[in-house]
Short mmCIF file of C-alpha atoms and ligand atoms in Angstrom, two decimals:
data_model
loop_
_atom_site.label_atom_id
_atom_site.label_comp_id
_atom_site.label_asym_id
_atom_site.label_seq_id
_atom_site.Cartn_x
_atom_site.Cartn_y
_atom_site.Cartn_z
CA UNK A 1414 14.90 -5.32 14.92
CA UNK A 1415 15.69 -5.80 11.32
CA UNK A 1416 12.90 -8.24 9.87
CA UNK A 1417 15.48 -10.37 6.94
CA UNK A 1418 19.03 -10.68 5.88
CA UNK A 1419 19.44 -7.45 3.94
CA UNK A 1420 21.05 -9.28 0.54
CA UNK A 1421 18.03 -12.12 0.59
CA UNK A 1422 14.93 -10.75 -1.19
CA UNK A 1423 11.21 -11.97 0.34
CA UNK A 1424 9.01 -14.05 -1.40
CA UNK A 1425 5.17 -13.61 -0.80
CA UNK A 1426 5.55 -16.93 1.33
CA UNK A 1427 8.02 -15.51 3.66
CA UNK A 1428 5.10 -12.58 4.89
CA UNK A 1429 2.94 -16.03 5.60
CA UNK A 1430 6.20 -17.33 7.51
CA UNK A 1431 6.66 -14.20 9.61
CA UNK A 1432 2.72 -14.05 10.49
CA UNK A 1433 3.34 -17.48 11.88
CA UNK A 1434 6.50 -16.66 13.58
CA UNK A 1435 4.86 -12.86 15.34
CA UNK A 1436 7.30 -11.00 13.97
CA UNK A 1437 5.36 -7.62 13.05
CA UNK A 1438 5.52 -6.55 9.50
CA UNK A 1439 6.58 -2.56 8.45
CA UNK A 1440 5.39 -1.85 5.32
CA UNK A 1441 5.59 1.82 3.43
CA UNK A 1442 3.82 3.36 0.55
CA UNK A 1443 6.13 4.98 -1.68
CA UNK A 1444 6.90 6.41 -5.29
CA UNK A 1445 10.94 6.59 -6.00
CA UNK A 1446 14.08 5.16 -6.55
CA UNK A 1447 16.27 6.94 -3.44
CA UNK A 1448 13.12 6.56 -1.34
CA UNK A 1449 13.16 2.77 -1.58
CA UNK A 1450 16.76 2.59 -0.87
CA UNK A 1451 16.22 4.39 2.65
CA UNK A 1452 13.09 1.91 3.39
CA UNK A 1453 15.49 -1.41 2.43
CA UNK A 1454 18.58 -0.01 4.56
CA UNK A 1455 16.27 0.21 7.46
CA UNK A 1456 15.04 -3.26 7.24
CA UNK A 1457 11.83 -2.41 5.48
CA UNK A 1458 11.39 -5.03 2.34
CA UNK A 1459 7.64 -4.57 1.62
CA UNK A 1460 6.90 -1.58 -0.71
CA UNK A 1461 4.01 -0.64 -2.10
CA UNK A 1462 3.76 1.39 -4.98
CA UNK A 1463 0.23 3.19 -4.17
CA UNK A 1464 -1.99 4.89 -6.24
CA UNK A 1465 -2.03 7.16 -3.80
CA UNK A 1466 0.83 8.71 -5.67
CA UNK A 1467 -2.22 10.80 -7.24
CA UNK A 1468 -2.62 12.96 -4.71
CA UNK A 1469 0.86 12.80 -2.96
CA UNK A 1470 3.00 13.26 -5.96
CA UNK A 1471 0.88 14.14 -9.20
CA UNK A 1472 -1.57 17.11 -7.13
CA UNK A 1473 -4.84 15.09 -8.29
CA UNK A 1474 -7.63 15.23 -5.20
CA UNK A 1475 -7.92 11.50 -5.07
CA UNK A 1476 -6.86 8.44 -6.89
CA UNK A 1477 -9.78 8.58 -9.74
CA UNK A 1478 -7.52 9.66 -12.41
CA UNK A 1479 -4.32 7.58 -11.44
CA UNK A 1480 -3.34 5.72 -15.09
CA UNK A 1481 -1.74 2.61 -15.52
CA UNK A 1482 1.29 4.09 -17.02
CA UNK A 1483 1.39 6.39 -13.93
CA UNK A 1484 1.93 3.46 -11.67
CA UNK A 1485 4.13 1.50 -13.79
CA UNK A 1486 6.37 4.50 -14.01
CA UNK A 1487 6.71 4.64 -10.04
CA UNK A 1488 6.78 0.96 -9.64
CA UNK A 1489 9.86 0.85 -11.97
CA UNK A 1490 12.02 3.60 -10.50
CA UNK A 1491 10.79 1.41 -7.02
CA UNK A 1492 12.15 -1.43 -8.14
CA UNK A 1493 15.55 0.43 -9.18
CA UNK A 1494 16.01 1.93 -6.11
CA UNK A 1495 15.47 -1.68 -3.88
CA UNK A 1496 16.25 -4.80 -5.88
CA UNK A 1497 16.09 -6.41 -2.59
CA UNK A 1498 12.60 -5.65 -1.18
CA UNK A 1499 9.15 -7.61 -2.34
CA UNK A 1500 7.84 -4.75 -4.40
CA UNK A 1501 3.72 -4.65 -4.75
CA UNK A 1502 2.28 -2.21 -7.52
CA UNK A 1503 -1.24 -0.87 -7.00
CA UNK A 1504 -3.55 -1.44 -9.18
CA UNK A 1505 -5.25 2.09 -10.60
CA UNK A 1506 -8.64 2.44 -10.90
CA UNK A 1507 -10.73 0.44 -13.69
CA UNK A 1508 -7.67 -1.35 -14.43
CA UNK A 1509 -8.80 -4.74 -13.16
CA UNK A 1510 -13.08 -4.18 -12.26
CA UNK A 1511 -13.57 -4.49 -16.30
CA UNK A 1512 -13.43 -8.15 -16.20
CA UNK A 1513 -10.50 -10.69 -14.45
CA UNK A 1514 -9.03 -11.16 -18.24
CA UNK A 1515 -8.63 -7.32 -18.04
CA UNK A 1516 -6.95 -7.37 -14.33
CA UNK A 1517 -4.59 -10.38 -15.82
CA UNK A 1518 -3.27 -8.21 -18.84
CA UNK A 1519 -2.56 -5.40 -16.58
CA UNK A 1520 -1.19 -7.47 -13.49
CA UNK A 1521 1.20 -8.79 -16.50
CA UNK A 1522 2.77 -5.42 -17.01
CA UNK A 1523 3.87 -4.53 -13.56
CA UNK A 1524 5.31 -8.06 -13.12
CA UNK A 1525 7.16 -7.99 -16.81
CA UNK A 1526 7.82 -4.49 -17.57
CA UNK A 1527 8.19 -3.06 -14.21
CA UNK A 1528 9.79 -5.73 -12.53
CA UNK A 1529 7.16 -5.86 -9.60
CA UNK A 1530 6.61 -8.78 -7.36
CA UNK A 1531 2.61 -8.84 -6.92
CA UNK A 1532 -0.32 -6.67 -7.42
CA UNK A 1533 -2.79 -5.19 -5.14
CA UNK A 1534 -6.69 -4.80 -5.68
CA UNK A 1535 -9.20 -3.16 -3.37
CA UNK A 1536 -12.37 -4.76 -2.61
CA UNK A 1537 -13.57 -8.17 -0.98
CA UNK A 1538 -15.84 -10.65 -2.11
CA UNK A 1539 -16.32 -8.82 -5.23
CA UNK A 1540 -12.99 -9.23 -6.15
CA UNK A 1541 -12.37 -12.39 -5.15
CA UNK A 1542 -12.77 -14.16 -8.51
CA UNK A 1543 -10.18 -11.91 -10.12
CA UNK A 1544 -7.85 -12.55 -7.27
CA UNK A 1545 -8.33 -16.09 -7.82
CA UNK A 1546 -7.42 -16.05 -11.43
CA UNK A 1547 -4.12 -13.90 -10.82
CA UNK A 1548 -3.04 -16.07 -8.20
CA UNK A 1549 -4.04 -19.12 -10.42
CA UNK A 1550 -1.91 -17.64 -13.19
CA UNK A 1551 1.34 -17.18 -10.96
CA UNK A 1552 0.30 -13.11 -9.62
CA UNK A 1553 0.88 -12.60 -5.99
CA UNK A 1554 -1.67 -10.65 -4.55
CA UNK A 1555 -1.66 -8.11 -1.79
CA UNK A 1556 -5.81 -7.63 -0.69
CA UNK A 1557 -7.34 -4.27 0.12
CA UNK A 1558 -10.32 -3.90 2.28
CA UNK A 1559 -11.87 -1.77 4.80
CA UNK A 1560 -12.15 1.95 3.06
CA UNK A 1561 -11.63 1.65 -0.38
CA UNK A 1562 -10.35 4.64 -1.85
CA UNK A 1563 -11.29 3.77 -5.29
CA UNK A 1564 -14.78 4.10 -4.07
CA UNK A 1565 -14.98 8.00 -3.09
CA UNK A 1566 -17.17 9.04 -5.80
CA UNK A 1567 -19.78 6.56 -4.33
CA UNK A 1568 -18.96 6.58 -1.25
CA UNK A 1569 -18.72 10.47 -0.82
CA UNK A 1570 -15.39 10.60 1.19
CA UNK A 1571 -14.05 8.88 3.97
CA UNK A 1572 -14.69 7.06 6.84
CA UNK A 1573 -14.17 4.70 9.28
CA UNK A 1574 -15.85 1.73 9.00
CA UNK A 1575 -16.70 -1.97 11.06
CA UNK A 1576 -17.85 -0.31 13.61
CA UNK A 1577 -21.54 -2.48 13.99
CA UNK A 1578 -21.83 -6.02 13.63
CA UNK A 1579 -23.44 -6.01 10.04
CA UNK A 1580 -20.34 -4.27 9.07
CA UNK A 1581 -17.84 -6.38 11.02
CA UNK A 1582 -19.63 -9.61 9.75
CA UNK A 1583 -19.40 -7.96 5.62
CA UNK A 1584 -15.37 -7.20 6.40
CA UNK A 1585 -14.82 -10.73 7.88
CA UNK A 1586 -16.31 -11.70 4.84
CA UNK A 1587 -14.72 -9.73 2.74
CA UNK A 1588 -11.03 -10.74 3.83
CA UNK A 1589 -11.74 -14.78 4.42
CA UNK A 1590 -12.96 -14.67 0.64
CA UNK A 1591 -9.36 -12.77 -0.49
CA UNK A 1592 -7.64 -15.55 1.85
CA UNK A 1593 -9.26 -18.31 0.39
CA UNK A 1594 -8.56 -16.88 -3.35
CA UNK A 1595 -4.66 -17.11 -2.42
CA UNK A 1596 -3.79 -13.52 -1.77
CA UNK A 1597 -0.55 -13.41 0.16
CA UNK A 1598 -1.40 -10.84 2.67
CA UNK A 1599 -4.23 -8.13 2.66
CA UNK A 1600 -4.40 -4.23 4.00
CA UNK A 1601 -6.92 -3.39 6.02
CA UNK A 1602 -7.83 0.48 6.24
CA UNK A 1603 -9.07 2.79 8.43
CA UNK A 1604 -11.05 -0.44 10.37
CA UNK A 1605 -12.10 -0.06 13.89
CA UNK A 1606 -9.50 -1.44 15.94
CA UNK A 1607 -11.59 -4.72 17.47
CA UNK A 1608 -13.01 -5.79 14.05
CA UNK A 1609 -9.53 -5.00 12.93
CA UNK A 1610 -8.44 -7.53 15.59
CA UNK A 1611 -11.13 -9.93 15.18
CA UNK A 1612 -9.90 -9.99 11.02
CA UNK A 1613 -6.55 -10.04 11.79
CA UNK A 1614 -6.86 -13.23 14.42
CA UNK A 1615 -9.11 -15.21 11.84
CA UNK A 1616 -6.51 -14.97 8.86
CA UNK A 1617 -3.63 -17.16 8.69
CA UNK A 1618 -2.03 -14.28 5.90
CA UNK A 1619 -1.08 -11.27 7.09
CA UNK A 1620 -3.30 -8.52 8.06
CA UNK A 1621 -1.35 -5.33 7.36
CA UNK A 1622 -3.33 -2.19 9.09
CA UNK A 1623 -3.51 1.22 8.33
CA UNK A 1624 -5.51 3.37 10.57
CA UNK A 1625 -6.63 -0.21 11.87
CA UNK A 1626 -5.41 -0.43 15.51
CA UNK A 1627 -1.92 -2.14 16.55
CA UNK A 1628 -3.36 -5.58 16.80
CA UNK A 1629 -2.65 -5.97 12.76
CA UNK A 1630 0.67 -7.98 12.12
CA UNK A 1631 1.78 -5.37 10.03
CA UNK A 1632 1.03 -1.51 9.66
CA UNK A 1633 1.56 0.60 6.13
CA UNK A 1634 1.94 4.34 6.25
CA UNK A 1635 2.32 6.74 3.21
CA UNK A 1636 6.03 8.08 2.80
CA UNK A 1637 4.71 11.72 2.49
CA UNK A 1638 2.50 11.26 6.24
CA UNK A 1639 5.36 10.19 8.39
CA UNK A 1640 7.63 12.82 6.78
CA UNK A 1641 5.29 15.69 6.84
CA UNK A 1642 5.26 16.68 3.83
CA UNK A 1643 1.67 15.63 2.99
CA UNK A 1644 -0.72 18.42 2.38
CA UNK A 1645 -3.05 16.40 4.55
CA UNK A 1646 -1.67 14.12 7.21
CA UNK A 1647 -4.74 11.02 8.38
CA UNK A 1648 -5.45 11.12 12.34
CA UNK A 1649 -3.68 8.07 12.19
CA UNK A 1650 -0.48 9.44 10.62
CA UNK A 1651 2.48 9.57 12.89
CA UNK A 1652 4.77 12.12 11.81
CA UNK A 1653 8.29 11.28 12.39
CA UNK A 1654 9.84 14.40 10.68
CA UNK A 1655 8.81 17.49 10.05
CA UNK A 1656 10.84 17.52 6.24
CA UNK A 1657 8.07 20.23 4.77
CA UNK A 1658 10.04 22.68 7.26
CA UNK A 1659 13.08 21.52 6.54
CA UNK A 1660 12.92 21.75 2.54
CA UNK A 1661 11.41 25.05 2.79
CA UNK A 1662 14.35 26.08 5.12
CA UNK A 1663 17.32 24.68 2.85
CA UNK A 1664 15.45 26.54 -0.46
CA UNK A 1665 15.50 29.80 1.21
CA UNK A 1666 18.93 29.30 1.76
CA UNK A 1667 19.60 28.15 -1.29
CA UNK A 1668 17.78 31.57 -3.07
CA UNK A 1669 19.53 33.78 -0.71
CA UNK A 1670 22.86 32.35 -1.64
CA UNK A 1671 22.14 33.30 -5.18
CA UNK A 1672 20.65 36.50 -4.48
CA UNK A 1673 23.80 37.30 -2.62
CA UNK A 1674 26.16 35.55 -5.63
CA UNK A 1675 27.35 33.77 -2.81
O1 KIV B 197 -2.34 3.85 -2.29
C1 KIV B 197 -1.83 3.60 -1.19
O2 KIV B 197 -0.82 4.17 -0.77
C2 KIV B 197 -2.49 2.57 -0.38
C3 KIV B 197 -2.06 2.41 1.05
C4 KIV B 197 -2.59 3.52 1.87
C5 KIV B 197 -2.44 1.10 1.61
O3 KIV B 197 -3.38 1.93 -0.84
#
């Protein structure tokens, strides 16, 4: 089922709305202008622009060195490509942790120069002042908790997390203080599926999963994952189509033709 009338572009109210109304929300992660088009044709009007565009598009090993300008580059050709879908830009790393003035004169760029709709920011409680203040100053905001890939020099990689009660109590935490500071909806990554649940249940935004469980009211997947052509593809990646093949098919064709002048 197609989630909207195609011409009619979301607000950050309407996700609330279809929370209330169970009507599942697809989201993808993506970095281009045809790209977007596709998602928007199929009925799928929330786009984020993710730093994970570091390692998916720019070769980096994880979203550390993501700039600004990076971001806002993506986010723009985004917006190009689907005028009609609610577009969210991700903030990069230290681009909003220096202070909530700092997070305000970034947010301000993706919403003025890039045309984006909102801003996301990882983290919980810690960023729940600087949510506050964006969403005080007009900024929708998409949350971010669960595994924080912003944190993988501290952390030392990935992993699953909520899976004891200290951590399920922290994460509940964690997303009722991004509610309360007005965020629109919030992501919730790689979360065991019953905390996942639990979250999801307590919220009245939407909860929008990624390697969460299918109790979320939304899931987000990265464009390169369910395509295949991701160097890595997450456990909880479903690949839909295997394009990595298919590219690498139509390029040999494509050499042989010229090596035959053909
Ligand atoms: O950067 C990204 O693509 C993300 C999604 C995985 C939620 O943060």
């Amino acid at each position: 089922m197609k989630n909207n009338d195609k011409n009619r572009k979301p607000t950050a109210i309407d996700f609330i709305a279809r929370k209330k109304q169970g009507i599942k929300i697809p989201s993808l992660s993506l970095y281009d202008a045809p790209t977007a088009k596709f998602a928007v044709e199929c009925g799928i009007d929330l786009l984020l622009v993710g730093d994970s565009l570091g390692m998916t598009m720019l070769g980096y090993e994880n979203t550390i060195p993501v700039r600004l300008e990076d971001v806002l580059m993506h986010a723009a050709a985004v917006r190009r490509g689907a005028e009609s879908a609610f577009v969210v830009a991700d903030m990069p790393f230290m681009t909003y942790q220096i202070s909530p003035e700092k997070a305000m004169e970034n947010a301000a760029r993706f919403l003025q120069t890039a045309g984006s709709d909102g801003v996301k920011l990882e983290g919980g409680v810690k960023m729940a002042k600087t949510a506050a203040r964006l969403v005080g100053a007009g900024v929708p905001v998409m949350g971010h908790i669960g595994l924080l890939p912003q944190n993988v020099l501290t952390e030392g990689g990935y992993r699953k997390v909520g899976k004891n009660q200290d951590e399920r109590r922290c994460l509940l935490d964690d997303a009722k203080s991004i509610e309360d500071a007005g965020a629109f909806c919030i992501i919730l990554e790689c979360i065991e599926d019953e905390t996942a649940a639990i979250i999801s249940e307590s919220l009245n935004i939407p909860a929008i999963g990624i390697g969460s469980g299918k109790s979320c009211d939304g899931q987000i997947q990265v464009v390169t994952d369910i395509l295949g052509i991701s160097d890595f593809i997450p456990k909880h990646a479903k690949t839909y189509l295997n394009l990595a093949d298919e590219i690498k098919k139509a390029f040999s064709r494509y050499a042989s033709d010229v090596a035959s002048s053909s």
